[in-house]
Amino acid sequence: MPKQSFDPTKLNIEDIKIGGGEEAKNGDTVQVHYTGTLIDGTKFDSSLDRNQPFSFTIGAGQVIQGWELGVVGMKIGGKRKLTIPASLGYGASGVPGTIPQNAVLIFEIELLKKL
């Protein structure tokens, strides 16, 4: 079987587990657990390490655009892997000391609930 190709200019969404609850949509405030890694596997952040879920409102500009696009359509209880190009992440600036410039980001996000 051929390997799945990755386009570094586009958001790639892979459902790891389809949830059984309500679907997240624009305008919803949601609570998630997440782990963020660089393409080489280096972990840069995780709500699981802090044992503290993260909440944000979809479409309100509180998170990177890759999250805005990638969380819409998830169902409560679901888990997704988002491979986010730099253009939908932190771009050319990156996050000094944490995320390099023009970095592709990989997030595993679990949708815990709507608030």
Coordinates of N, CA and C in Angstrom, one line a residue:
M1 N 0.8 -1.2 0.0 CA 0.0 0.0 0.0 C 0.9 1.3 0.0
P2 N 0.5 2.2 -0.8 CA 1.3 3.5 -0.8 C 1.2 4.2 0.5
K3 N 2.2 4.9 0.9 CA 2.2 5.7 2.1 C 1.3 6.9 1.9
Q4 N 0.6 7.4 2.9 CA -0.3 8.5 2.7 C 0.7 9.7 2.6
S5 N 0.5 10.6 1.6 CA 1.3 11.7 1.5 C 0.8 12.9 2.3
F6 N 1.7 13.7 2.7 CA 1.3 14.9 3.5 C 1.7 16.1 2.8
D7 N 0.7 17.0 2.6 CA 0.9 18.3 2.0 C 1.2 19.3 3.0
P8 N 2.5 19.8 3.1 CA 2.8 20.7 4.2 C 2.1 22.1 4.2
T9 N 1.3 22.3 3.1 CA 0.6 23.6 3.0 C -0.8 23.5 3.4
K10 N -1.3 22.3 3.8 CA -2.7 22.1 4.1 C -2.9 21.5 5.4
L11 N -4.0 21.8 6.1 CA -4.4 21.1 7.3 C -4.8 19.7 7.0
N12 N -4.2 18.7 7.8 CA -4.5 17.3 7.7 C -5.3 16.9 9.0
I13 N -6.5 16.4 8.8 CA -7.3 15.9 9.9 C -7.4 14.4 9.9
E14 N -7.1 13.8 11.0 CA -7.2 12.3 11.1 C -8.0 12.0 12.4
D15 N -9.2 11.4 12.2 CA -10.0 11.0 13.4 C -9.4 9.8 14.0
I16 N -9.0 9.8 15.2 CA -8.4 8.7 15.9 C -9.6 7.9 16.6
K17 N -10.6 8.7 17.1 CA -11.7 8.1 17.7 C -12.9 9.0 17.4
I18 N -14.0 8.5 16.9 CA -15.2 9.3 16.6 C -16.0 9.3 17.9
G19 N -16.3 10.5 18.4 CA -17.1 10.7 19.6 C -18.6 10.3 19.4
G20 N -19.3 10.2 20.5 CA -20.7 9.8 20.4 C -21.6 11.0 20.8
G21 N -21.0 12.1 21.2 CA -21.8 13.2 21.6 C -22.1 14.2 20.6
E22 N -22.5 15.4 21.0 CA -22.8 16.5 20.1 C -21.6 17.0 19.3
E23 N -21.9 17.5 18.2 CA -20.8 18.0 17.3 C -20.5 19.4 17.6
A24 N -19.2 19.7 17.6 CA -18.7 21.1 17.8 C -18.9 21.9 16.6
K25 N -19.3 23.2 16.8 CA -19.5 24.1 15.7 C -19.0 25.5 16.0
N26 N -18.9 26.3 15.0 CA -18.5 27.7 15.2 C -19.3 28.4 16.3
G27 N -18.7 29.1 17.2 CA -19.4 29.8 18.3 C -19.5 29.0 19.5
D28 N -19.3 27.7 19.5 CA -19.3 26.9 20.7 C -18.1 27.1 21.6
T29 N -18.3 27.1 22.9 CA -17.1 27.1 23.8 C -16.9 25.6 24.2
V30 N -15.7 25.2 23.9 CA -15.4 23.7 24.2 C -14.3 23.6 25.1
Q31 N -14.2 22.4 25.7 CA -13.1 22.0 26.6 C -12.4 20.8 26.0
V32 N -11.1 20.9 25.9 CA -10.3 19.9 25.3 C -9.1 19.5 26.1
H33 N -8.6 18.3 25.9 CA -7.2 17.9 26.3 C -6.4 17.8 25.0
Y34 N -5.2 18.2 25.1 CA -4.3 18.2 23.8 C -2.9 18.0 24.2
T35 N -2.2 17.4 23.2 CA -0.7 17.3 23.2 C -0.2 17.9 21.9
G36 N 0.7 18.8 22.0 CA 1.3 19.4 20.8 C 2.8 18.9 20.6
T37 N 3.1 18.5 19.4 CA 4.5 18.1 19.1 C 4.9 18.7 17.8
L38 N 6.2 18.8 17.6 CA 6.8 19.2 16.3 C 6.8 18.0 15.4
I39 N 7.1 18.2 14.2 CA 7.1 17.1 13.2 C 8.2 16.0 13.6
D40 N 9.2 16.4 14.3 CA 10.3 15.4 14.7 C 9.9 14.7 16.0
G41 N 8.7 15.0 16.5 CA 8.2 14.3 17.7 C 8.5 15.0 19.0
T42 N 9.2 16.1 19.0 CA 9.5 16.9 20.2 C 8.2 17.5 20.8
K43 N 7.8 17.1 22.0 CA 6.6 17.7 22.6 C 6.9 19.1 23.1
F44 N 6.0 20.0 22.8 CA 6.2 21.4 23.3 C 5.1 21.8 24.2
D45 N 4.0 21.1 24.3 CA 2.9 21.5 25.2 C 1.9 20.4 25.4
S46 N 1.3 20.3 26.5 CA 0.3 19.3 26.7 C -0.6 19.7 28.0
S47 N -1.9 19.7 27.7 CA -2.8 20.0 28.9 C -2.8 18.8 29.8
L48 N -2.5 17.6 29.2 CA -2.5 16.4 30.1 C -1.4 16.4 31.1
D49 N -0.3 17.0 30.7 CA 0.9 17.1 31.7 C 0.5 18.0 32.9
R50 N -0.4 19.0 32.6 CA -0.8 19.9 33.7 C -2.1 19.4 34.4
N51 N -2.6 18.3 33.8 CA -3.9 17.7 34.3 C -5.0 18.8 34.4
Q52 N -5.0 19.7 33.3 CA -5.9 20.8 33.3 C -6.4 21.0 31.9
P53 N -7.7 20.7 31.6 CA -8.2 20.9 30.3 C -8.2 22.3 29.9
F54 N -8.2 22.6 28.6 CA -8.1 23.9 28.0 C -9.5 24.2 27.4
S55 N -10.0 25.4 27.6 CA -11.3 25.8 27.0 C -11.1 27.0 26.1
F56 N -11.8 27.0 25.0 CA -11.8 28.2 24.1 C -13.1 28.2 23.3
T57 N -13.4 29.3 22.7 CA -14.6 29.5 21.8 C -14.2 29.4 20.4
I58 N -14.8 28.4 19.7 CA -14.5 28.2 18.3 C -14.9 29.4 17.4
G59 N -14.0 29.9 16.6 CA -14.2 31.1 15.8 C -14.0 32.4 16.4
A60 N -13.5 32.4 17.6 CA -13.3 33.7 18.3 C -11.9 34.2 18.3
G61 N -11.0 33.5 17.5 CA -9.6 33.9 17.4 C -8.8 33.7 18.6
Q62 N -9.2 32.8 19.5 CA -8.4 32.6 20.8 C -7.3 31.6 20.6
V63 N -7.4 30.8 19.5 CA -6.4 29.7 19.2 C -5.9 29.9 17.8
I64 N -4.8 29.1 17.4 CA -4.3 29.1 16.1 C -5.4 28.7 15.1
Q65 N -5.3 29.1 13.9 CA -6.3 28.8 12.9 C -6.5 27.3 12.6
G66 N -5.4 26.6 12.7 CA -5.5 25.1 12.5 C -6.4 24.5 13.5
W67 N -6.4 25.0 14.7 CA -7.4 24.5 15.7 C -8.8 24.9 15.4
E68 N -9.0 26.1 15.0 CA -10.3 26.7 14.6 C -10.9 25.7 13.5
L69 N -10.1 25.4 12.5 CA -10.7 24.6 11.4 C -10.8 23.1 11.8
G70 N -9.8 22.6 12.6 CA -9.7 21.2 12.9 C -10.7 20.7 14.0
V71 N -11.1 21.6 14.9 CA -12.0 21.1 15.9 C -13.5 21.1 15.5
V72 N -13.8 22.0 14.6 CA -15.2 22.0 14.0 C -15.6 20.6 13.5
G73 N -16.7 20.1 13.9 CA -17.2 18.8 13.4 C -16.8 17.7 14.3
M74 N -15.9 17.9 15.2 CA -15.6 16.8 16.2 C -16.8 16.6 17.1
K75 N -17.0 15.4 17.5 CA -18.1 15.1 18.4 C -17.5 14.9 19.8
I76 N -18.3 15.2 20.8 CA -17.8 15.1 22.2 C -17.4 13.6 22.5
G77 N -16.3 13.5 23.1 CA -15.7 12.1 23.3 C -14.7 11.7 22.2
G78 N -14.7 12.5 21.2 CA -13.8 12.1 20.0 C -12.4 12.6 20.2
K79 N -11.5 12.0 19.4 CA -10.1 12.4 19.5 C -9.6 12.6 18.0
R80 N -8.9 13.6 17.8 CA -8.3 13.9 16.4 C -6.9 14.2 16.5
K81 N -6.2 13.9 15.4 CA -4.8 14.3 15.1 C -4.9 15.3 14.0
L82 N -4.4 16.5 14.4 CA -4.3 17.6 13.4 C -2.8 17.8 13.0
T83 N -2.5 17.8 11.8 CA -1.2 18.2 11.3 C -1.4 19.5 10.6
I84 N -0.8 20.5 11.3 CA -1.1 21.9 11.0 C 0.1 22.6 10.3
P85 N 0.0 23.1 9.1 CA 1.1 23.8 8.4 C 1.4 25.1 9.1
A86 N 2.6 25.6 9.0 CA 3.0 26.9 9.6 C 2.0 28.0 9.3
S87 N 1.4 28.0 8.1 CA 0.5 29.1 7.7 C -0.8 29.1 8.6
L88 N -1.1 28.0 9.2 CA -2.3 27.9 10.0 C -1.9 27.7 11.5
G89 N -0.6 27.9 11.8 CA 0.0 27.7 13.1 C 0.6 29.1 13.6
Y90 N 1.9 29.0 13.9 CA 2.6 30.2 14.4 C 3.4 30.9 13.3
G91 N 3.3 30.4 12.1 CA 3.9 31.1 10.9 C 5.4 31.3 11.0
A92 N 5.9 32.4 10.4 CA 7.3 32.7 10.3 C 7.9 33.1 11.6
S93 N 7.0 33.6 12.5 CA 7.6 34.0 13.8 C 7.8 32.9 14.8
G94 N 7.0 31.8 14.7 CA 7.2 30.7 15.6 C 6.9 31.2 17.0
V95 N 7.4 30.5 18.0 CA 7.3 30.9 19.4 C 8.7 30.8 20.0
P96 N 9.4 31.9 20.2 CA 10.8 31.9 20.6 C 11.1 30.9 21.7
G97 N 12.0 30.0 21.6 CA 12.4 29.1 22.6 C 11.5 27.9 22.7
T98 N 10.4 27.8 21.9 CA 9.5 26.7 22.0 C 9.2 26.1 20.6
I99 N 8.8 26.9 19.7 CA 8.4 26.5 18.4 C 9.2 27.2 17.3
P100 N 9.9 26.5 16.5 CA 10.8 27.1 15.5 C 9.9 27.9 14.5
Q101 N 10.6 28.8 13.7 CA 9.9 29.5 12.6 C 9.4 28.5 11.6
N102 N 8.3 28.8 11.0 CA 7.7 27.9 9.9 C 7.6 26.5 10.3
A103 N 7.3 26.2 11.5 CA 7.2 24.8 12.0 C 5.8 24.2 11.7
V104 N 5.8 22.9 11.2 CA 4.6 22.1 11.1 C 4.3 21.6 12.5
L105 N 3.1 21.7 12.9 CA 2.7 21.3 14.3 C 1.8 20.1 14.2
I106 N 1.9 19.2 15.2 CA 1.0 18.0 15.3 C 0.3 18.1 16.6
F107 N -1.0 18.1 16.6 CA -1.8 18.1 17.9 C -2.7 16.9 17.9
E108 N -2.7 16.3 19.0 CA -3.8 15.3 19.3 C -4.7 16.0 20.3
I109 N -6.0 16.1 19.8 CA -7.0 16.8 20.6 C -8.1 15.9 20.9
E110 N -8.5 15.9 22.2 CA -9.7 15.2 22.6 C -10.8 16.2 23.1
L111 N -11.9 16.1 22.5 CA -13.0 17.0 22.8 C -13.8 16.4 24.0
L112 N -13.6 17.1 25.1 CA -14.2 16.6 26.4 C -15.7 17.0 26.5
K113 N -16.0 18.3 26.3 CA -17.4 18.8 26.4 C -17.5 20.2 25.9
K114 N -18.8 20.5 25.7 CA -19.2 21.9 25.3 C -19.5 22.6 26.6
L115 N -19.2 23.8 26.7 CA -19.5 24.6 28.0 C -20.6 25.5 27.8

